[in-house]
């Protein structure tokens, strides 16, 4: 009887795993097809490719409007990630270690960019930044991206902080260390994996962000996802396949790095 139950359990587990993998591959297939399409030697978006060539990648690097938008995305993503780390890490520390009035409300406020539709946030960014006369500038893009990616850094860092024994910080303070020294020499070394995970997530989300950027960016500050969206809307350039392939590879590299950090012995 027990053997029959074990066989039935293994059967349903195997069936569930097969269905899950089949569904995952079905959803992933359009993304994977982009890579061979990007190697097509013709000027048409066709699959399978008629002949293999790197011509579309060459066109990308030969066109300043494309690689200029890529550099703009890289600049905005780096600046937004650094600003988010500077703001979100202290906020996460206060939420985890602090005990003050309105802590839950503050936590909900920091998570609100995840709960509110991005298109609504984009319209809000557009109206507010124009009110302060910074609409269409790099500063507006950095601020918008910072608000959007801050929740992910707060969640990652908070998870790391909850794994640290608060007694270590209390001992350091009793031994005469200042709060700042305890934070940088006791807390930060223990949450560095969570910091890296949060930073990688923040960078990737900022680099790929298109909806809010579409509201905020001006022609002179267009990011790569906004240019791709505009190119799809107003023209069908085969260069989009090359850009999509590079973004796919970039996302894959970041995903592998995140998995490696999660599985590391010191990962949180």
CSV table of C-alpha atoms in Angstrom, one decimal, residues 21-154:
chain,number,residue,atom,x,y,z
A,21,UNK,CA,9.0,23.4,-17.2
A,22,UNK,CA,6.8,23.2,-20.4
A,23,UNK,CA,5.0,26.4,-19.4
A,24,UNK,CA,8.2,28.1,-18.6
A,25,UNK,CA,9.8,27.2,-21.9
A,26,UNK,CA,6.6,28.3,-23.7
A,27,UNK,CA,6.8,31.7,-22.1
A,28,UNK,CA,10.6,31.9,-22.7
A,29,UNK,CA,10.5,30.8,-26.3
A,30,UNK,CA,9.7,34.3,-27.9
A,31,UNK,CA,12.7,35.7,-26.0
A,32,UNK,CA,15.0,32.9,-27.2
A,33,UNK,CA,13.9,33.3,-30.8
A,34,UNK,CA,15.1,36.9,-30.7
A,35,UNK,CA,18.8,35.7,-30.6
A,36,UNK,CA,18.8,33.7,-34.0
A,37,UNK,CA,16.7,36.5,-35.5
A,38,UNK,CA,19.4,39.0,-34.5
A,39,UNK,CA,21.9,37.0,-36.5
A,40,UNK,CA,19.9,37.3,-39.7
A,41,UNK,CA,22.0,38.7,-42.6
A,42,UNK,CA,18.9,40.2,-44.3
A,43,UNK,CA,17.1,43.4,-43.5
A,44,UNK,CA,14.0,41.6,-42.5
A,45,UNK,CA,12.9,40.2,-39.1
A,46,UNK,CA,12.5,36.6,-40.1
A,47,UNK,CA,12.8,33.2,-38.4
A,48,UNK,CA,14.7,31.0,-39.1
A,49,UNK,CA,17.4,33.4,-40.4
A,50,UNK,CA,18.2,33.2,-44.1
A,51,UNK,CA,21.9,33.5,-43.5
A,52,UNK,CA,24.0,34.2,-40.4
A,53,UNK,CA,25.6,37.5,-40.0
A,54,UNK,CA,26.5,40.2,-37.4
A,55,UNK,CA,25.4,43.0,-39.7
A,56,UNK,CA,22.6,44.1,-37.4
A,57,UNK,CA,25.0,44.4,-34.5
A,58,UNK,CA,27.3,46.4,-36.7
A,59,UNK,CA,24.4,48.7,-37.7
A,60,UNK,CA,23.7,49.3,-34.0
A,61,UNK,CA,27.3,50.4,-33.2
A,62,UNK,CA,27.5,52.5,-36.4
A,63,UNK,CA,24.3,54.5,-35.5
A,64,UNK,CA,25.0,57.1,-32.8
A,65,UNK,CA,21.3,57.4,-32.0
A,66,UNK,CA,21.2,53.7,-30.9
A,67,UNK,CA,24.5,53.4,-28.9
A,68,UNK,CA,23.9,56.9,-27.6
A,69,UNK,CA,20.6,55.8,-26.2
A,70,UNK,CA,22.3,52.7,-24.7
A,71,UNK,CA,25.0,54.9,-23.0
A,72,UNK,CA,22.2,57.2,-21.7
A,73,UNK,CA,20.4,54.1,-20.2
A,74,UNK,CA,23.7,53.0,-18.6
A,75,UNK,CA,24.3,56.4,-17.1
A,76,UNK,CA,20.8,56.7,-15.7
A,77,UNK,CA,20.8,53.2,-14.4
A,78,UNK,CA,24.2,53.6,-12.6
A,79,UNK,CA,23.2,57.0,-11.1
A,80,UNK,CA,19.7,55.7,-10.0
A,81,UNK,CA,21.2,52.6,-8.4
A,82,UNK,CA,23.8,54.6,-6.4
A,83,UNK,CA,21.2,57.2,-5.3
A,84,UNK,CA,18.8,54.4,-4.4
A,85,UNK,CA,21.5,52.6,-2.3
A,86,UNK,CA,22.2,55.9,-0.5
A,87,UNK,CA,18.5,56.3,0.4
A,88,UNK,CA,17.1,52.8,0.7
A,89,UNK,CA,19.8,51.2,2.9
A,90,UNK,CA,19.3,53.6,5.8
A,91,UNK,CA,15.5,53.4,5.3
A,92,UNK,CA,15.7,49.6,5.5
A,93,UNK,CA,17.9,49.8,8.6
A,94,UNK,CA,15.4,52.1,10.3
A,95,UNK,CA,12.5,49.8,9.4
A,96,UNK,CA,14.1,46.6,10.7
A,97,UNK,CA,15.9,48.0,13.8
A,98,UNK,CA,13.7,51.0,14.6
A,99,UNK,CA,10.6,51.1,16.8
A,100,UNK,CA,8.9,54.3,16.1
A,101,UNK,CA,5.4,55.7,15.4
A,102,UNK,CA,4.3,55.2,11.8
A,103,UNK,CA,6.9,52.5,11.0
A,104,UNK,CA,4.3,50.3,9.2
A,105,UNK,CA,2.9,53.3,7.3
A,106,UNK,CA,6.5,54.3,6.2
A,107,UNK,CA,7.1,50.7,5.0
A,108,UNK,CA,3.8,50.8,3.0
A,109,UNK,CA,4.8,54.2,1.6
A,110,UNK,CA,8.2,52.9,0.4
A,111,UNK,CA,6.5,49.8,-1.2
A,112,UNK,CA,3.8,51.9,-2.9
A,113,UNK,CA,5.7,52.2,-6.3
A,114,UNK,CA,5.2,48.5,-6.7
A,115,UNK,CA,1.5,48.7,-5.9
A,116,UNK,CA,0.6,51.7,-8.1
A,117,UNK,CA,0.4,51.1,-11.9
A,118,UNK,CA,3.6,52.4,-13.6
A,119,UNK,CA,1.6,54.4,-16.1
A,120,UNK,CA,0.0,56.3,-13.2
A,121,UNK,CA,3.4,57.0,-11.7
A,122,UNK,CA,4.7,58.1,-15.1
A,123,UNK,CA,1.9,60.7,-15.4
A,124,UNK,CA,2.6,61.9,-11.9
A,125,UNK,CA,6.3,62.2,-12.7
A,126,UNK,CA,5.5,64.1,-15.8
A,127,UNK,CA,3.2,66.6,-14.1
A,128,UNK,CA,5.5,67.1,-11.0
A,129,UNK,CA,8.7,67.4,-12.8
A,130,UNK,CA,7.3,69.9,-15.3
A,131,UNK,CA,6.0,71.9,-12.3
A,132,UNK,CA,9.5,72.1,-10.9
A,133,UNK,CA,10.9,72.8,-14.4
A,134,UNK,CA,13.1,69.7,-14.5
A,135,UNK,CA,11.0,67.6,-16.9
A,136,UNK,CA,13.0,66.1,-19.8
A,137,UNK,CA,16.3,66.3,-17.9
A,138,UNK,CA,18.7,63.6,-16.7
A,139,UNK,CA,17.8,64.6,-13.1
A,140,UNK,CA,14.1,63.8,-13.7
A,141,UNK,CA,15.0,60.4,-15.2
A,142,UNK,CA,17.2,59.6,-12.2
A,143,UNK,CA,14.6,60.6,-9.7
A,144,UNK,CA,11.8,58.7,-11.4
A,145,UNK,CA,14.0,55.5,-11.7
A,146,UNK,CA,15.1,55.9,-8.0
A,147,UNK,CA,11.5,55.9,-6.8
A,148,UNK,CA,10.6,52.9,-9.0
A,149,UNK,CA,13.6,50.7,-7.9
A,150,UNK,CA,13.8,51.7,-4.2
A,151,UNK,CA,11.3,49.1,-3.0
A,152,UNK,CA,13.4,46.2,-4.4
A,153,UNK,CA,16.6,47.5,-2.6
A,154,UNK,CA,14.6,48.0,0.7
